[in-house]
PDB file of C-alpha atoms in Angstrom:
ATOM      1  CA  MET Q 966     138.700 171.318 127.887  1.00  0.00           C
ATOM      2  CA  SER Q 967     138.945 167.877 126.418  1.00  0.00           C
ATOM      3  CA  ALA Q 968     135.964 165.562 126.152  1.00  0.00           C
ATOM      4  CA  ALA Q 969     135.674 162.882 128.753  1.00  0.00           C
ATOM      5  CA  PRO Q 970     136.848 159.519 127.515  1.00  0.00           C
ATOM      6  CA  GLN Q 971     134.000 157.274 126.536  1.00  0.00           C
ATOM      7  CA  THR Q 972     133.953 153.795 127.913  1.00  0.00           C
ATOM      8  CA  ARG Q 973     133.659 151.155 125.193  1.00  0.00           C
ATOM      9  CA  THR Q 974     131.040 148.572 125.881  1.00  0.00           C
ATOM     10  CA  ASP Q 975     130.998 145.337 123.926  1.00  0.00           C
ATOM     11  CA  PRO Q 976     127.648 143.690 123.236  1.00  0.00           C
ATOM     12  CA  GLU Q 977     126.817 140.895 125.607  1.00  0.00           C
ATOM     13  CA  PRO Q 978     127.205 137.464 124.113  1.00  0.00           C
ATOM     14  CA  SER Q 979     123.894 136.063 122.927  1.00  0.00           C
ATOM     15  CA  ASP Q 980     122.733 132.550 123.502  1.00  0.00           C
ATOM     16  CA  GLU Q 981     121.490 132.419 119.945  1.00  0.00           C
ATOM     17  CA  THR Q 982     124.118 131.714 117.314  1.00  0.00           C
ATOM     18  CA  GLU Q 983     123.494 132.640 113.738  1.00  0.00           C
ATOM     19  CA  LEU Q 984     123.404 129.578 111.525  1.00  0.00           C
ATOM     20  CA  PRO Q 985     123.363 129.223 107.765  1.00  0.00           C
ATOM     21  CA  ASP Q 986     119.984 129.025 106.099  1.00  0.00           C
ATOM     22  CA  GLY Q 987     118.400 125.588 106.397  1.00  0.00           C
ATOM     23  CA  ALA Q 988     120.749 124.437 109.157  1.00  0.00           C
ATOM     24  CA  ALA Q 989     119.215 123.156 112.363  1.00  0.00           C
ATOM     25  CA  PRO Q 990     120.733 124.013 115.744  1.00  0.00           C
ATOM     26  CA  PRO Q 991     122.459 121.139 117.516  1.00  0.00           C
ATOM     27  CA  GLY Q 992     120.181 119.429 119.992  1.00  0.00           C
ATOM     28  CA  GLY Q 993     117.150 121.330 118.641  1.00  0.00           C
ATOM     29  CA  ASP Q 994     113.777 120.080 117.474  1.00  0.00           C
ATOM     30  CA  ALA Q 995     115.229 118.720 114.280  1.00  0.00           C
ATOM     31  CA  ALA Q 996     117.349 116.266 116.243  1.00  0.00           C
ATOM     32  CA  GLU Q 997     114.485 115.044 118.362  1.00  0.00           C
ATOM     33  CA  GLY Q 998     111.933 112.440 117.357  1.00  0.00           C
ATOM     34  CA  PRO Q 999     111.830 110.130 114.330  1.00  0.00           C
ATOM     35  CA  PRO Q1000     111.790 111.568 110.813  1.00  0.00           C
ATOM     36  CA  ALA Q1001     108.353 112.529 109.563  1.00  0.00           C
ATOM     37  CA  GLY Q1002     108.882 111.000 106.108  1.00  0.00           C
ATOM     38  CA  PRO Q1003     108.364 107.303 107.000  1.00  0.00           C
ATOM     39  CA  ALA Q1004     105.374 108.091 109.215  1.00  0.00           C
ATOM     40  CA  ARG Q1005     103.731 110.117 106.463  1.00  0.00           C
ATOM     41  CA  GLY Q1006     104.379 107.339 103.957  1.00  0.00           C
ATOM     42  CA  ALA Q1007     102.845 104.756 106.301  1.00  0.00           C
ATOM     43  CA  ARG Q1008      99.713 106.873 106.721  1.00  0.00           C
ATOM     44  CA  ARG Q1009      99.350 107.281 102.977  1.00  0.00           C
ATOM     45  CA  SER Q1010      99.772 103.594 102.243  1.00  0.00           C
ATOM     46  CA  LEU Q1011      97.294 102.767 105.020  1.00  0.00           C
ATOM     47  CA  ALA Q1012      94.667 105.148 103.637  1.00  0.00           C
ATOM     48  CA  LEU Q1013      95.206 103.859 100.099  1.00  0.00           C
ATOM     49  CA  ALA Q1014      94.867 100.230 101.198  1.00  0.00           C
ATOM     50  CA  LEU Q1015      91.671 100.950 103.118  1.00  0.00           C
ATOM     51  CA  LEU Q1016      90.084 102.802 100.206  1.00  0.00           C
ATOM     52  CA  ALA Q1017      91.192 100.242  97.631  1.00  0.00           C
ATOM     53  CA  GLY Q1018      90.067  97.271  99.723  1.00  0.00           C
ATOM     54  CA  ALA Q1019      86.661  98.687 100.607  1.00  0.00           C
ATOM     55  CA  ALA Q1020      85.987  99.874  97.053  1.00  0.00           C
ATOM     56  CA  GLY Q1021      87.157  96.592  95.551  1.00  0.00           C
ATOM     57  CA  ALA Q1022      84.972  94.457  97.786  1.00  0.00           C
ATOM     58  CA  GLY Q1023      82.007  96.729  97.116  1.00  0.00           C
ATOM     59  CA  LEU Q1024      82.460  96.538  93.355  1.00  0.00           C
ATOM     60  CA  ALA Q1025      82.785  92.751  93.408  1.00  0.00           C
ATOM     61  CA  LEU Q1026      79.646  92.334  95.522  1.00  0.00           C
ATOM     62  CA  LEU Q1027      77.710  94.772  93.334  1.00  0.00           C
ATOM     63  CA  ALA Q1028      78.760  93.082  90.107  1.00  0.00           C
ATOM     64  CA  SER Q1029      77.868  89.624  91.409  1.00  0.00           C
ATOM     65  CA  GLY Q1030      74.198  90.574  91.554  1.00  0.00           C
ATOM     66  CA  ARG Q1031      74.050  92.130  88.085  1.00  0.00           C
ATOM     67  CA  ILE Q1032      73.345  90.512  84.709  1.00  0.00           C
ATOM     68  CA  TRP Q1033      76.464  89.125  83.074  1.00  0.00           C
ATOM     69  CA  ALA Q1034      75.045  87.486  79.944  1.00  0.00           C
ATOM     70  CA  ARG Q1035      71.855  87.338  77.850  1.00  0.00           C
ATOM     71  CA  GLY Q1036      70.679  84.873  75.248  1.00  0.00           C
ATOM     72  CA  SER Q1037      67.632  83.255  73.639  1.00  0.00           C
ATOM     73  CA  ALA Q1038      66.400  79.696  74.025  1.00  0.00           C
ATOM     74  CA  GLN Q1039      64.972  78.204  70.818  1.00  0.00           C
ATOM     75  CA  LEU Q1040      61.358  77.012  71.078  1.00  0.00           C
ATOM     76  CA  ALA Q1041      58.909  75.697  68.487  1.00  0.00           C
ATOM     77  CA  GLN Q1042      56.874  78.852  68.946  1.00  0.00           C
ATOM     78  CA  GLY Q1043      59.875  81.145  68.723  1.00  0.00           C
ATOM     79  CA  GLU Q1044      62.706  82.339  70.960  1.00  0.00           C
ATOM     80  CA  LEU Q1045      62.588  82.781  74.719  1.00  0.00           C
ATOM     81  CA  PRO Q1046      65.019  85.402  76.113  1.00  0.00           C
ATOM     82  CA  ARG Q1047      67.094  84.317  79.104  1.00  0.00           C
ATOM     83  CA  SER Q1048      69.653  86.109  81.284  1.00  0.00           C
ATOM     84  CA  VAL Q1049      72.050  85.142  84.079  1.00  0.00           C
ATOM     85  CA  THR Q1050      73.623  87.167  86.866  1.00  0.00           C
ATOM     86  CA  GLY Q1051      77.151  86.934  88.172  1.00  0.00           C
ATOM     87  CA  ALA Q1052      75.975  84.770  91.070  1.00  0.00           C
ATOM     88  CA  ASP Q1053      74.397  82.357  88.530  1.00  0.00           C
ATOM     89  CA  VAL Q1054      77.630  82.119  86.562  1.00  0.00           C
ATOM     90  CA  THR Q1055      80.008  81.795  89.536  1.00  0.00           C
ATOM     91  CA  GLY Q1056      79.703  82.453  93.236  1.00  0.00           C
ATOM     92  CA  VAL Q1057      83.441  82.968  93.645  1.00  0.00           C
ATOM     93  CA  PRO Q1058      83.607  86.798  93.341  1.00  0.00           C
ATOM     94  CA  GLY Q1059      80.874  87.401  95.920  1.00  0.00           C
ATOM     95  CA  ALA Q1060      82.329  84.902  98.398  1.00  0.00           C
ATOM     96  CA  LEU Q1061      85.895  86.171  98.022  1.00  0.00           C
ATOM     97  CA  ALA Q1062      84.712  89.772  98.385  1.00  0.00           C
ATOM     98  CA  VAL Q1063      83.350  88.911 101.831  1.00  0.00           C
ATOM     99  CA  VAL Q1064      86.606  87.133 102.686  1.00  0.00           C
ATOM    100  CA  GLY Q1065      88.577  90.154 101.494  1.00  0.00           C
ATOM    101  CA  LEU Q1066      86.549  92.530 103.644  1.00  0.00           C
ATOM    102  CA  ALA Q1067      87.112  90.344 106.700  1.00  0.00           C
ATOM    103  CA  ALA Q1068      90.837  90.159 105.961  1.00  0.00           C
ATOM    104  CA  LEU Q1069      91.005  93.940 105.525  1.00  0.00           C
ATOM    105  CA  VAL Q1070      89.580  94.435 109.014  1.00  0.00           C
ATOM    106  CA  ALA Q1071      91.710  91.653 110.512  1.00  0.00           C
ATOM    107  CA  VAL Q1072      94.921  93.285 109.274  1.00  0.00           C
ATOM    108  CA  PHE Q1073      94.637  95.811 112.112  1.00  0.00           C
ATOM    109  CA  ALA Q1074      93.811  93.215 114.759  1.00  0.00           C
ATOM    110  CA  VAL Q1075      96.990  91.151 114.371  1.00  0.00           C
ATOM    111  CA  ARG Q1076     100.700  91.840 114.363  1.00  0.00           C
ATOM    112  CA  ARG Q1077     103.914  90.489 112.881  1.00  0.00           C
ATOM    113  CA  ALA Q1078     103.453  87.044 111.272  1.00  0.00           C
ATOM    114  CA  GLY Q1079      99.682  87.144 111.711  1.00  0.00           C
ATOM    115  CA  ARG Q1080      99.474  90.428 109.814  1.00  0.00           C
ATOM    116  CA  THR Q1081     101.563  88.987 106.989  1.00  0.00           C
ATOM    117  CA  ALA Q1082      99.304  85.935 106.729  1.00  0.00           C
ATOM    118  CA  VAL Q1083      96.128  88.027 106.680  1.00  0.00           C
ATOM    119  CA  ALA Q1084      97.621  90.387 104.096  1.00  0.00           C
ATOM    120  CA  ALA Q1085      98.462  87.400 101.890  1.00  0.00           C
ATOM    121  CA  LEU Q1086      94.863  86.186 102.231  1.00  0.00           C
ATOM    122  CA  LEU Q1087      93.642  89.635 101.189  1.00  0.00           C
ATOM    123  CA  ALA Q1088      95.850  89.607  98.096  1.00  0.00           C
ATOM    124  CA  LEU Q1089      94.810  86.063  97.175  1.00  0.00           C
ATOM    125  CA  SER Q1090      91.134  87.019  97.505  1.00  0.00           C
ATOM    126  CA  GLY Q1091      91.625  89.818  95.007  1.00  0.00           C
ATOM    127  CA  ALA Q1092      93.519  87.571  92.583  1.00  0.00           C
ATOM    128  CA  GLY Q1093      90.791  84.925  92.828  1.00  0.00           C
ATOM    129  CA  ILE Q1094      88.086  87.474  92.027  1.00  0.00           C
ATOM    130  CA  VAL Q1095      89.972  88.649  88.946  1.00  0.00           C
ATOM    131  CA  ALA Q1096      90.436  85.083  87.664  1.00  0.00           C
ATOM    132  CA  ALA Q1097      86.815  84.088  88.323  1.00  0.00           C
ATOM    133  CA  ALA Q1098      85.465  87.231  86.639  1.00  0.00           C
ATOM    134  CA  LEU Q1099      87.588  86.757  83.518  1.00  0.00           C
ATOM    135  CA  LEU Q1100      86.604  83.096  83.239  1.00  0.00           C
ATOM    136  CA  GLY Q1101      82.931  83.881  83.865  1.00  0.00           C
ATOM    137  CA  ASN Q1102      82.894  86.497  81.132  1.00  0.00           C
ATOM    138  CA  ALA Q1103      83.176  83.771  78.486  1.00  0.00           C
ATOM    139  CA  ASP Q1104      81.184  81.073  80.295  1.00  0.00           C
ATOM    140  CA  THR Q1105      77.770  80.202  78.813  1.00  0.00           C
ATOM    141  CA  SER Q1106      77.056  77.067  80.846  1.00  0.00           C
ATOM    142  CA  ALA Q1107      74.730  78.880  83.270  1.00  0.00           C
ATOM    143  CA  LEU Q1108      72.857  80.409  80.340  1.00  0.00           C
ATOM    144  CA  ARG Q1109      72.434  76.992  78.704  1.00  0.00           C
ATOM    145  CA  GLU Q1110      71.131  75.560  81.970  1.00  0.00           C
ATOM    146  CA  LYS Q1111      68.486  78.256  82.152  1.00  0.00           C
ATOM    147  CA  ALA Q1112      67.571  77.624  78.540  1.00  0.00           C
ATOM    148  CA  ALA Q1113      67.260  73.881  79.189  1.00  0.00           C
ATOM    149  CA  THR Q1114      65.017  74.549  82.175  1.00  0.00           C
ATOM    150  CA  ALA Q1115      62.800  76.841  80.113  1.00  0.00           C
ATOM    151  CA  VAL Q1116      62.558  74.471  77.153  1.00  0.00           C
ATOM    152  CA  GLY Q1117      62.361  71.308  79.211  1.00  0.00           C
ATOM    153  CA  LEU Q1118      65.062  69.560  77.188  1.00  0.00           C
ATOM    154  CA  ALA Q1119      68.551  68.724  78.384  1.00  0.00           C
ATOM    155  CA  GLY Q1120      71.308  70.150  76.273  1.00  0.00           C
ATOM    156  CA  ALA Q1121      69.225  72.970  74.836  1.00  0.00           C
ATOM    157  CA  ASP Q1122      71.298  75.576  73.089  1.00  0.00           C
ATOM    158  CA  VAL Q1123      71.135  79.365  73.320  1.00  0.00           C
ATOM    159  CA  HIS Q1124      71.423  81.864  70.516  1.00  0.00           C
ATOM    160  CA  HIS Q1125      72.323  85.530  70.253  1.00  0.00           C
ATOM    161  CA  VAL Q1126      74.497  85.428  73.372  1.00  0.00           C
ATOM    162  CA  THR Q1127      75.713  88.825  74.560  1.00  0.00           C
ATOM    163  CA  HIS Q1128      77.856  89.681  77.567  1.00  0.00           C
ATOM    164  CA  THR Q1129      77.609  92.830  79.674  1.00  0.00           C
ATOM    165  CA  GLY Q1130      80.406  94.815  81.264  1.00  0.00           C
ATOM    166  CA  TRP Q1131      79.714  93.667  84.812  1.00  0.00           C
ATOM    167  CA  PRO Q1132      82.322  90.860  84.737  1.00  0.00           C
ATOM    168  CA  TRP Q1133      84.920  93.545  84.072  1.00  0.00           C
ATOM    169  CA  VAL Q1134      83.598  95.566  86.994  1.00  0.00           C
ATOM    170  CA  ALA Q1135      84.059  92.499  89.208  1.00  0.00           C
ATOM    171  CA  ALA Q1136      87.580  92.064  87.840  1.00  0.00           C
ATOM    172  CA  ALA Q1137      88.347  95.707  88.645  1.00  0.00           C
ATOM    173  CA  GLY Q1138      87.123  95.154  92.207  1.00  0.00           C
ATOM    174  CA  GLY Q1139      89.363  92.128  92.530  1.00  0.00           C
ATOM    175  CA  LEU Q1140      92.307  94.149  91.254  1.00  0.00           C
ATOM    176  CA  LEU Q1141      91.700  96.795  93.933  1.00  0.00           C
ATOM    177  CA  LEU Q1142      91.613  94.097  96.605  1.00  0.00           C
ATOM    178  CA  LEU Q1143      94.846  92.684  95.217  1.00  0.00           C
ATOM    179  CA  ILE Q1144      96.474  96.125  95.439  1.00  0.00           C
ATOM    180  CA  ALA Q1145      95.293  96.484  99.048  1.00  0.00           C
ATOM    181  CA  GLY Q1146      96.777  93.091  99.897  1.00  0.00           C
ATOM    182  CA  LEU Q1147     100.112  93.918  98.281  1.00  0.00           C
ATOM    183  CA  LEU Q1148     100.261  97.222 100.160  1.00  0.00           C
ATOM    184  CA  ALA Q1149      99.588  95.368 103.411  1.00  0.00           C
ATOM    185  CA  LEU Q1150     102.357  92.906 102.607  1.00  0.00           C
ATOM    186  CA  LEU Q1151     104.897  95.587 101.731  1.00  0.00           C
ATOM    187  CA  ARG Q1152     103.989  98.351 104.183  1.00  0.00           C
ATOM    188  CA  GLY Q1153     101.833  96.644 106.810  1.00  0.00           C
ATOM    189  CA  ARG Q1154     104.637  96.331 109.344  1.00  0.00           C
ATOM    190  CA  HIS Q1155     104.609 100.142 109.704  1.00  0.00           C
ATOM    191  CA  TRP Q1156     100.848 100.402 110.213  1.00  0.00           C
ATOM    192  CA  PRO Q1157      99.317 100.807 113.672  1.00  0.00           C
ATOM    193  CA  ALA Q1158      97.428  97.951 115.294  1.00  0.00           C
ATOM    194  CA  MET Q1159      94.348  97.929 117.474  1.00  0.00           C
ATOM    195  CA  SER Q1160      94.954  99.377 120.911  1.00  0.00           C
ATOM    196  CA  GLY Q1161      96.057  96.940 123.589  1.00  0.00           C
ATOM    197  CA  ARG Q1162      94.147  98.917 126.178  1.00  0.00           C
ATOM    198  CA  TYR Q1163      91.816  96.048 126.975  1.00  0.00           C
ATOM    199  CA  GLU Q1164      94.350  93.246 126.569  1.00  0.00           C
ATOM    200  CA  ARG Q1165      95.359  91.199 129.585  1.00  0.00           C
ATOM    201  CA  THR Q1166      98.734  91.646 131.152  1.00  0.00           C
ATOM    202  CA  PRO Q1167     101.396  88.968 130.491  1.00  0.00           C
ATOM    203  CA  GLY Q1168     100.731  85.726 132.297  1.00  0.00           C
ATOM    204  CA  GLY Q1169      96.969  86.023 131.965  1.00  0.00           C
ATOM    205  CA  ALA Q1170      96.626  88.334 134.962  1.00  0.00           C
ATOM    206  CA  ARG Q1171      94.412  91.347 134.671  1.00  0.00           C
ATOM    207  CA  GLY Q1172      95.704  94.835 135.325  1.00  0.00           C
ATOM    208  CA  PRO Q1173      95.274  96.564 138.661  1.00  0.00           C
ATOM    209  CA  ARG Q1174      91.674  97.353 139.491  1.00  0.00           C
ATOM    210  CA  ARG Q1175      90.643 100.799 140.578  1.00  0.00           C
ATOM    211  CA  THR Q1176      89.649 100.881 144.215  1.00  0.00           C
ATOM    212  CA  PRO Q1177      86.391 102.695 144.908  1.00  0.00           C
ATOM    213  CA  PRO Q1178      86.677 105.895 146.944  1.00  0.00           C
ATOM    214  CA  ALA Q1179      86.077 105.730 150.686  1.00  0.00           C
ATOM    215  CA  PRO Q1180      82.406 106.326 151.565  1.00  0.00           C
ATOM    216  CA  ASP Q1181      81.371 109.580 153.166  1.00  0.00           C
ATOM    217  CA  LEU Q1182      80.246 108.603 156.689  1.00  0.00           C
ATOM    218  CA  ASP Q1183      78.162 111.764 156.943  1.00  0.00           C
ATOM    219  CA  ARG Q1184      75.914 110.525 154.120  1.00  0.00           C
ATOM    220  CA  PRO Q1185      73.734 107.520 155.040  1.00  0.00           C
ATOM    221  CA  GLU Q1186      73.158 106.532 151.405  1.00  0.00           C
ATOM    222  CA  GLU Q1187      76.914 106.088 150.882  1.00  0.00           C
ATOM    223  CA  ILE Q1188      77.100 103.843 153.941  1.00  0.00           C
ATOM    224  CA  TRP Q1189      74.256 101.665 152.644  1.00  0.00           C
ATOM    225  CA  LYS Q1190      75.925 101.379 149.219  1.00  0.00           C
ATOM    226  CA  SER Q1191      79.174 100.207 150.760  1.00  0.00           C
ATOM    227  CA  LEU Q1192      77.307  97.672 152.880  1.00  0.00           C
ATOM    228  CA  ASP Q1193      75.545  96.365 149.747  1.00  0.00           C
ATOM    229  CA  ARG Q1194      78.929  95.836 148.142  1.00  0.00           C
ATOM    230  CA  GLY Q1195      80.055  93.848 151.165  1.00  0.00           C
ATOM    231  CA  GLU Q1196      82.486  96.494 152.355  1.00  0.00           C
ATOM    232  CA  ASP Q1197      83.062  97.790 155.859  1.00  0.00           C
ATOM    233  CA  PRO Q1198      82.494 101.581 155.771  1.00  0.00           C
ATOM    234  CA  THR Q1199      84.266 102.086 159.112  1.00  0.00           C
ATOM    235  CA  ARG Q1200      87.643 100.884 157.837  1.00  0.00           C
TER     236      ARG Q1200
END
């Protein structure tokens, strides 16, 4: 007896097609949605600008209240030590730090040309802080004024003048603000803005209002509430 012939069955075609390693199927997830690279870069630049701007403004404000220079006013009885803070030397770093903080927040409240203008203001605030701190590091006019007030003579001189490192701290804060402003200028167009959830619709008209649910006529308190609102509960 011969063996019964076996029927050859071919494997059913599969919907999945083997692809080379690293290749994405056509029409798959890789083809959908924008590339993740630009979005990730925008998030990084946004986080860096926020950290740099906040830290820079904080450093500038902190340094403005610290002692920048010390000296001694010459008296007949001896020497009188005097010192000046950053705010005594120049009020520019403290004022521009506040402006920079406001500009950093305003960057997310505006779009397009407004964002560019605010970013430029942020960068200029940082540059102004750097310039004022470097100039104030060598300025002794505030120290001489304090010496003249102590001695009671105009034009009194000071001796043994020493400068602290706080002007350089203020300059570092200004540099961080400048970096934040430059990042906003270069990458700000990719950053998100404040939600327009509460903005008015075009033309000044407000969005559709939610209608209150119909009152339950079986509950007297609901009827009274609708009457208080000036509504007809029977409609």
